[in-house]
Tab-separated table of C-alpha atoms and ligand atoms in Angstrom:
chain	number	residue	atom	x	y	z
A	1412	UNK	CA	-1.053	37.168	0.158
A	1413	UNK	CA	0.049	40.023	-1.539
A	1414	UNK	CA	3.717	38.831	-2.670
A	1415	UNK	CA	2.133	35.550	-3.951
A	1416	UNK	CA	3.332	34.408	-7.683
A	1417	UNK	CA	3.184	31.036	-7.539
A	1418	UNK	CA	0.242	29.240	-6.756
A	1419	UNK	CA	-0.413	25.409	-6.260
A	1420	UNK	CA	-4.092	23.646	-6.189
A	1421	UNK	CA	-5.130	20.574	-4.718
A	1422	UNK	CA	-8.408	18.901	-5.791
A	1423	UNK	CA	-10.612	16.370	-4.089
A	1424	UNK	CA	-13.618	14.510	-4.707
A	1425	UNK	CA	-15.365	17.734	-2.155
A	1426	UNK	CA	-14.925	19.707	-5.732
A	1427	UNK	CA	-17.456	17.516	-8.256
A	1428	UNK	CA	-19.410	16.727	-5.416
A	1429	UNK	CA	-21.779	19.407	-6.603
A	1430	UNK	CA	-22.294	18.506	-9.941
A	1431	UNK	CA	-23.818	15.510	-8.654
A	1432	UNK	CA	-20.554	12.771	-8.506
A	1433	UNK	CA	-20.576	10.892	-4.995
A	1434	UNK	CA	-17.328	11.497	-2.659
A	1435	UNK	CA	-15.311	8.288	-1.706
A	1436	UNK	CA	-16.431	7.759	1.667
A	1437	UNK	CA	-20.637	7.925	1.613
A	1438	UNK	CA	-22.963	6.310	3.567
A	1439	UNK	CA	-21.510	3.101	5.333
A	1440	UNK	CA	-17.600	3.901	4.305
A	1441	UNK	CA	-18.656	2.509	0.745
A	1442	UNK	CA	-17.822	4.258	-2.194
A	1443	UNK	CA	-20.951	4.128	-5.039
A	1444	UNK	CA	-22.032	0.643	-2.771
A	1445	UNK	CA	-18.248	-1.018	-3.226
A	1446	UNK	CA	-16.183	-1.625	-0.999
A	1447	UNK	CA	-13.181	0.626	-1.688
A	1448	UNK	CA	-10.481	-2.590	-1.810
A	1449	UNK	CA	-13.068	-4.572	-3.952
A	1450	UNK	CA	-13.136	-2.143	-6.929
A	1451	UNK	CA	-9.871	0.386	-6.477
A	1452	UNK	CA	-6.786	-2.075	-5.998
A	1453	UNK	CA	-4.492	-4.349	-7.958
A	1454	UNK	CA	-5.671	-7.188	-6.485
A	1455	UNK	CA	-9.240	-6.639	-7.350
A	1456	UNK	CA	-8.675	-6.283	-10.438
A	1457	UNK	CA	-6.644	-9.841	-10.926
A	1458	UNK	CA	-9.203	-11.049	-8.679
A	1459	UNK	CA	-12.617	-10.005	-10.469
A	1460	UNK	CA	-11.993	-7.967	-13.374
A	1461	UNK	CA	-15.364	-7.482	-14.377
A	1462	UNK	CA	-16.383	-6.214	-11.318
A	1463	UNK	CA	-13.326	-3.440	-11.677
A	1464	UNK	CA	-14.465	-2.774	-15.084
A	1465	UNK	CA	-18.058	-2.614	-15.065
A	1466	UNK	CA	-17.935	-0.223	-11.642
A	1467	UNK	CA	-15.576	2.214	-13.617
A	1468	UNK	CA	-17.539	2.117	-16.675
A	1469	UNK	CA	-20.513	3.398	-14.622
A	1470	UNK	CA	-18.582	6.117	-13.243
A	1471	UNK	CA	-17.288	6.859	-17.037
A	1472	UNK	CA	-20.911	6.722	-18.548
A	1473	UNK	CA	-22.035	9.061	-15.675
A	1474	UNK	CA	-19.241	11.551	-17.200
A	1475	UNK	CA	-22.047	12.757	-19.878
A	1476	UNK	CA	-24.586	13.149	-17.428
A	1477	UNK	CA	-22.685	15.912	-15.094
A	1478	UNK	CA	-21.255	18.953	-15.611
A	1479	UNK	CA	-18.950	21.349	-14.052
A	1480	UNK	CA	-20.059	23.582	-11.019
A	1481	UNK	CA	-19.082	27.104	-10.208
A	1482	UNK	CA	-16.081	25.871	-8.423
A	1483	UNK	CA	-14.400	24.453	-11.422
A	1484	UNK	CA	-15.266	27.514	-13.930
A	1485	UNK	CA	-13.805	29.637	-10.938
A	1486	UNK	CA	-10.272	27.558	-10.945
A	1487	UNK	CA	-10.417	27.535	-14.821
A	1488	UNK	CA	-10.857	31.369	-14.379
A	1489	UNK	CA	-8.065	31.898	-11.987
A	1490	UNK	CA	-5.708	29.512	-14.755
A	1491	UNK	CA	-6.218	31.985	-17.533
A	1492	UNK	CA	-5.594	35.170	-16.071
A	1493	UNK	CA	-3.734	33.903	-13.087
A	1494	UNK	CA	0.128	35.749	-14.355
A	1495	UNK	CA	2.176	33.922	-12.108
A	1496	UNK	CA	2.494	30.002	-12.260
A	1497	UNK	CA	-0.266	27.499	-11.063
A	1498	UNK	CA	-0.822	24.490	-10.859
A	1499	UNK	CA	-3.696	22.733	-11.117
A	1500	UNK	CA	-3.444	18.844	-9.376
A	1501	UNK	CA	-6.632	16.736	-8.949
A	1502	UNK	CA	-7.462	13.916	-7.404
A	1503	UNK	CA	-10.136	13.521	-9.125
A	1504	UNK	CA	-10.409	11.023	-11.843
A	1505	UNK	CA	-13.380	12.952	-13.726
A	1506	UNK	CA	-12.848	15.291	-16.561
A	1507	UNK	CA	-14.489	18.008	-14.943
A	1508	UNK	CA	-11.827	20.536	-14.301
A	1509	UNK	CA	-10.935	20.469	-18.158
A	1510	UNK	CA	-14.513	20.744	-19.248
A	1511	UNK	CA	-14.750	23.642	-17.647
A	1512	UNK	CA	-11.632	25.064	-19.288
A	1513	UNK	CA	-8.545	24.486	-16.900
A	1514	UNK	CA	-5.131	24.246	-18.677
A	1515	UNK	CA	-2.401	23.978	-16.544
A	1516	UNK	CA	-3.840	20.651	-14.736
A	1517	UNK	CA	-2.522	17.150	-13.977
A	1518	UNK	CA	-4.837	14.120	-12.992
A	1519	UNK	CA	-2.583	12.330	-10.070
A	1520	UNK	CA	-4.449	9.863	-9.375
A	1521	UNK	CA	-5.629	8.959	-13.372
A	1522	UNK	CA	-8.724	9.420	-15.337
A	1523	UNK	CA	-12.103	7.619	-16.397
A	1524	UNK	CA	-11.305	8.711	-20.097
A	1525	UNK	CA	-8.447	7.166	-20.573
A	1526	UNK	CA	-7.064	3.801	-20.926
A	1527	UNK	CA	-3.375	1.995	-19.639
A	1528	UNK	CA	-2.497	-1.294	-20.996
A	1529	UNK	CA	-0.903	-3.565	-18.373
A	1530	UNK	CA	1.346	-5.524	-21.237
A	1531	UNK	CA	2.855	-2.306	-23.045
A	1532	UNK	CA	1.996	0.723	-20.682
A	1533	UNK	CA	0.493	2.966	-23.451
A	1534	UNK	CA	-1.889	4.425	-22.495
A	1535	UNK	CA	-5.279	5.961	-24.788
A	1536	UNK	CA	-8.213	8.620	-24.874
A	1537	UNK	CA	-11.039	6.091	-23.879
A	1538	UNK	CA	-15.317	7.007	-24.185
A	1539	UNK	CA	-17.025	3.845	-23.777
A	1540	UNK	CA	-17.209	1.113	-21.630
A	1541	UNK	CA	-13.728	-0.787	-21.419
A	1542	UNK	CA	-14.721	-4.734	-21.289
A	1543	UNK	CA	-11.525	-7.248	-20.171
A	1544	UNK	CA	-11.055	-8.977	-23.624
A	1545	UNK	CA	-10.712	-5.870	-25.874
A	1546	UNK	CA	-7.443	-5.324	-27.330
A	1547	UNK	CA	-4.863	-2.650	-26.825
A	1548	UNK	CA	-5.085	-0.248	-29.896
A	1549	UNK	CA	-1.108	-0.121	-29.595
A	1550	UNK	CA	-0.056	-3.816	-29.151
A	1551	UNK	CA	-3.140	-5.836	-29.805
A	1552	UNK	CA	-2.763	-7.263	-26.260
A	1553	UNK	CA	-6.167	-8.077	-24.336
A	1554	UNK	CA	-4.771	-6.056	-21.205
A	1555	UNK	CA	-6.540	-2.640	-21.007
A	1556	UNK	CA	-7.635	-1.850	-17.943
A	1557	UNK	CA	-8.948	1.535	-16.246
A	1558	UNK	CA	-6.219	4.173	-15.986
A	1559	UNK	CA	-6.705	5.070	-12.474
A	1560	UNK	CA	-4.059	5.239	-9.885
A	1561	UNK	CA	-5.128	1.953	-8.118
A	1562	UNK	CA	-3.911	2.033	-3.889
A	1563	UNK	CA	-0.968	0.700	-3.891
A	1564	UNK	CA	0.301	2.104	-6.906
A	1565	UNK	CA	2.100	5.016	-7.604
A	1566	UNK	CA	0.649	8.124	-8.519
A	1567	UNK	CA	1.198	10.107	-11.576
A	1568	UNK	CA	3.758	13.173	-12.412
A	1569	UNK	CA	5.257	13.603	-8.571
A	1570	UNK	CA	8.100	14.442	-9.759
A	1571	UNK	CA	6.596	18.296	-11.247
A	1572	UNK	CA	3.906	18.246	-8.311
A	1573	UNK	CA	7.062	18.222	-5.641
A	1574	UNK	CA	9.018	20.737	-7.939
A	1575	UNK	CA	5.926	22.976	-8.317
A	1576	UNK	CA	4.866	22.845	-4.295
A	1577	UNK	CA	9.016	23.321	-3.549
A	1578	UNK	CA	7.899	26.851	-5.343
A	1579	UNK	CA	4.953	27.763	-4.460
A	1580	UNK	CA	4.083	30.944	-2.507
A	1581	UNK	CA	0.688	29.596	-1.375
A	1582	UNK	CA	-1.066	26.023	-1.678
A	1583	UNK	CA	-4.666	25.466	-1.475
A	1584	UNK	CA	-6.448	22.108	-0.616
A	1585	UNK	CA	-9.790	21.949	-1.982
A	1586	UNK	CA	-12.492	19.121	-1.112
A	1587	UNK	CA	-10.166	16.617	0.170
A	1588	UNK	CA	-10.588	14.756	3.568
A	1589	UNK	CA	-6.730	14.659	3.659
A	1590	UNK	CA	-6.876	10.543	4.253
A	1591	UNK	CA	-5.137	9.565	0.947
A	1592	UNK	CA	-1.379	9.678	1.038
A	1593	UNK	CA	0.949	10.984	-0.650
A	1594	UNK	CA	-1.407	14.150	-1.548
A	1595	UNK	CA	-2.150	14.522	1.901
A	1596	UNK	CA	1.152	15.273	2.922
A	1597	UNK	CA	1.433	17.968	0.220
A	1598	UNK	CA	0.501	20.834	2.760
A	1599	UNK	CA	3.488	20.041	4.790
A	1600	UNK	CA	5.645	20.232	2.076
A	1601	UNK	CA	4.590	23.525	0.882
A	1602	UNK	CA	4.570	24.682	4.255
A	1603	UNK	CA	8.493	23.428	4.800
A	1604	UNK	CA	9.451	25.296	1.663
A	1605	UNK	CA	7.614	28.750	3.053
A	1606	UNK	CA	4.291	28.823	1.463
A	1607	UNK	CA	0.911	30.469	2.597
A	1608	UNK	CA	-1.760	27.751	2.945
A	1609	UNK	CA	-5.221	27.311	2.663
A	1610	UNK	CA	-7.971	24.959	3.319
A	1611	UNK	CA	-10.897	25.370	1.661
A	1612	UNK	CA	-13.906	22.601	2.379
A	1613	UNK	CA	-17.074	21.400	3.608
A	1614	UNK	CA	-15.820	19.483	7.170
A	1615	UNK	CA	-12.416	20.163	8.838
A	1616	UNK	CA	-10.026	17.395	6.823
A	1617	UNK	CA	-7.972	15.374	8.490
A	1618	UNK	CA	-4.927	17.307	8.463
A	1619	UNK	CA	-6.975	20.709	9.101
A	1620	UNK	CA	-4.767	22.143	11.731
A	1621	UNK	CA	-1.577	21.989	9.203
A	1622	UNK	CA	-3.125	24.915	7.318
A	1623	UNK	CA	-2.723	28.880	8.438
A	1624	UNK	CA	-6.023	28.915	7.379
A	1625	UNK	CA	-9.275	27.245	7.124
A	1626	UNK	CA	-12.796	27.705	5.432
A	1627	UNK	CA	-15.580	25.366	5.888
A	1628	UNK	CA	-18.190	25.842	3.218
A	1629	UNK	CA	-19.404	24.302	0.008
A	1630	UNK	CA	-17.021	24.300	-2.879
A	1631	UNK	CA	-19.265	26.263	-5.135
A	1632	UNK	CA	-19.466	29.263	-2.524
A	1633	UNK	CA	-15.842	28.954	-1.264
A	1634	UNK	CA	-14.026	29.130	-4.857
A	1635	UNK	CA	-15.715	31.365	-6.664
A	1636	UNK	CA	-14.970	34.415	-3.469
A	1637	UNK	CA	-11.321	32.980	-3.313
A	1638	UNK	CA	-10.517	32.731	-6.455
A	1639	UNK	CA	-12.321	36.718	-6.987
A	1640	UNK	CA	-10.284	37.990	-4.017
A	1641	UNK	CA	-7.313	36.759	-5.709
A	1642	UNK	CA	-7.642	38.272	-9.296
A	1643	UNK	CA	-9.268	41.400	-7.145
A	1644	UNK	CA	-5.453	41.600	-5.899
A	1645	UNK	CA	-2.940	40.316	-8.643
B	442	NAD	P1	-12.966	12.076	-0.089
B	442	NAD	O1	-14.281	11.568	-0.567
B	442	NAD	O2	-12.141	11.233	0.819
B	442	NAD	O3	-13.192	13.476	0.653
B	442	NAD	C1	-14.035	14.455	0.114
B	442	NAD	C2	-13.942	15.707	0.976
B	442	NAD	O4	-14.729	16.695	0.346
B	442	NAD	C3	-14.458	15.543	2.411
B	442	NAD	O5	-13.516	16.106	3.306
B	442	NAD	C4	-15.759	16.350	2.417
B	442	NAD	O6	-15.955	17.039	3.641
B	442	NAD	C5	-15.513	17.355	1.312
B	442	NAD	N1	-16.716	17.821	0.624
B	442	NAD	C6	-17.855	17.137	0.353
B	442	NAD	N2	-18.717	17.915	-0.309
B	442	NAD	C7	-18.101	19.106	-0.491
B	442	NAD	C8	-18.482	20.337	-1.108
B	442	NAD	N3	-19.677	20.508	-1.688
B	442	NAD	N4	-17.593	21.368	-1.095
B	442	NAD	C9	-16.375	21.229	-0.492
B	442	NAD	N5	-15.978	20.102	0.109
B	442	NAD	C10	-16.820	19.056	0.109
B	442	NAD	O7	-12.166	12.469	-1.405
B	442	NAD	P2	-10.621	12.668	-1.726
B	442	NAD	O8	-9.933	13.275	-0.569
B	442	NAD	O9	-10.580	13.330	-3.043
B	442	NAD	O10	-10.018	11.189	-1.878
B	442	NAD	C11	-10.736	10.249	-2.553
B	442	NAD	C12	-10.069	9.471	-3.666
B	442	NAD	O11	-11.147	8.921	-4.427
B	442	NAD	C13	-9.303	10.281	-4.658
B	442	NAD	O12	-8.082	9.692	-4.785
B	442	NAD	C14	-10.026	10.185	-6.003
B	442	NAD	O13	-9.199	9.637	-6.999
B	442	NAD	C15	-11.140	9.220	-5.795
B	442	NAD	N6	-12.485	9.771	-6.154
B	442	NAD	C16	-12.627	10.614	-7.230
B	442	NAD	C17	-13.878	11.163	-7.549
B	442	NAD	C18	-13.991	12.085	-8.735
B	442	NAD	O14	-13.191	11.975	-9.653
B	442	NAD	N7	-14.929	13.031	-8.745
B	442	NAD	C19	-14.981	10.860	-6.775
B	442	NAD	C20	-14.813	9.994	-5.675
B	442	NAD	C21	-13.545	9.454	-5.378
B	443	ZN	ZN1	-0.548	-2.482	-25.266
């Protein structure tokens, strides 16, 4: 990987998982005891929108009781002195990565900390809990709802995460069984535009064998010796 410049980062749920925030799929399929299409859809959320709300402002209020593990100081370490681009794209709907210091980073798939209003599509910074009735700060509509990429929906800022992987020299997959499209067709992409890729998580993913290489490990092992051998030979 000596001619790499320009480097693009996927990140999965595998990446918080060791500062204590459950993965998608535990025990049973169920994520945090839901059923994934009875808290993470639109139709949930018509359907029972206190249900939507309280379960996200669990995961919100459980924000202030985690904190970032090796494996996010290590990517925040590789943004700053990383000279070529990066890229930073999560998953993850924590605020993890940016806690521990990440810059060049877009949430795809939304965040707990923020709020989207279903009537005017603003969308604001958001702490607490986020009950149905409360108004939009912007229109004074009662339509905020959690700003997280629900399935069905489209995911945010594709349009710089396909420019960005058209460029990149080498992608890396981190923590991410590879199950949720489109991010798990972002290997082949890179791959069809003639970048280096790398796997880097606990259990084979899904779309394992797409990758020229593969590490199976803990995220808070596996980044921190990547992301050294890479400074080690920029
Ligand atoms: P996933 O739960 O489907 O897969 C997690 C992957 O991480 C698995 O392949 C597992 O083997 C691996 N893993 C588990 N522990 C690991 C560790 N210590 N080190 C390295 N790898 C480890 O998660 P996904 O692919 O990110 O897709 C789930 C969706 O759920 C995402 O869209 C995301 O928005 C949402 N989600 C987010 C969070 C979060 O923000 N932290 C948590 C759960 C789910
Ligand atoms: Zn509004």
């Amino acid at each position: 990987m000596s001619h790499t410049r320009n480097i693009v980062i996927l990140t999965g749920a595998g990446l918080s998982a060791e500062s204590g925030i459950a993965t998608f799929r535990g025990p049973g399929g169920l994520w945090e005891g839901h059923r994934v299409e009875d808290v993470c859809t639109p139709e949930a959320l018509a359907r029972d929108p206190e249900l939507v709300h309280r379960f996200y402002d669990a995961r919100r209020a459980r924000l202030a009781e985690v904190a970032p593990n090796a494996a996010h100081v290590a990517l925040a370490r590789l943004d700053a002195e990383w000279p070529g681009q990066l890229l930073i794209v999560t998953q993850n709907v924590d605020d993890l990565h940016e806690r521990a210091g990440a810059n060049r980073l877009l949430h795809m798939h939304g965040e707990l900390k923020s709020a989207l209003c279903a009537a005017c599509g603003d969308s604001a910074e958001w702490e607490d809990s986020l009950p149905p009735e409360i108004e939009c700060p912007n229109c004074g509509t009662p339509a905020l709802r959690p700003d997280i990429v629900f399935f069905g929906e489209m995911p945010y800022h594709m349009e710089v995460i396909e420019t960005a992987l058209s460029d990149a020299d080498l992608f890396v997959s981190i923590g991410t069984s590879g199950a949720v499209y489109p991010a798990a067709g972002f290997v082949q992409t890179a791959r069809h535009h003639g970048a280096q890729t790398l796997e880097l998580n606990l259990d084979p993913s899904a779309g394992s064998s797409l990758f020229g290489e593969s590490r199976l490990g803990p995220a808070g092992t596996l980044v921190p010796e990547w992301v050294a051998e890479m400074l080690d030979r920029g």
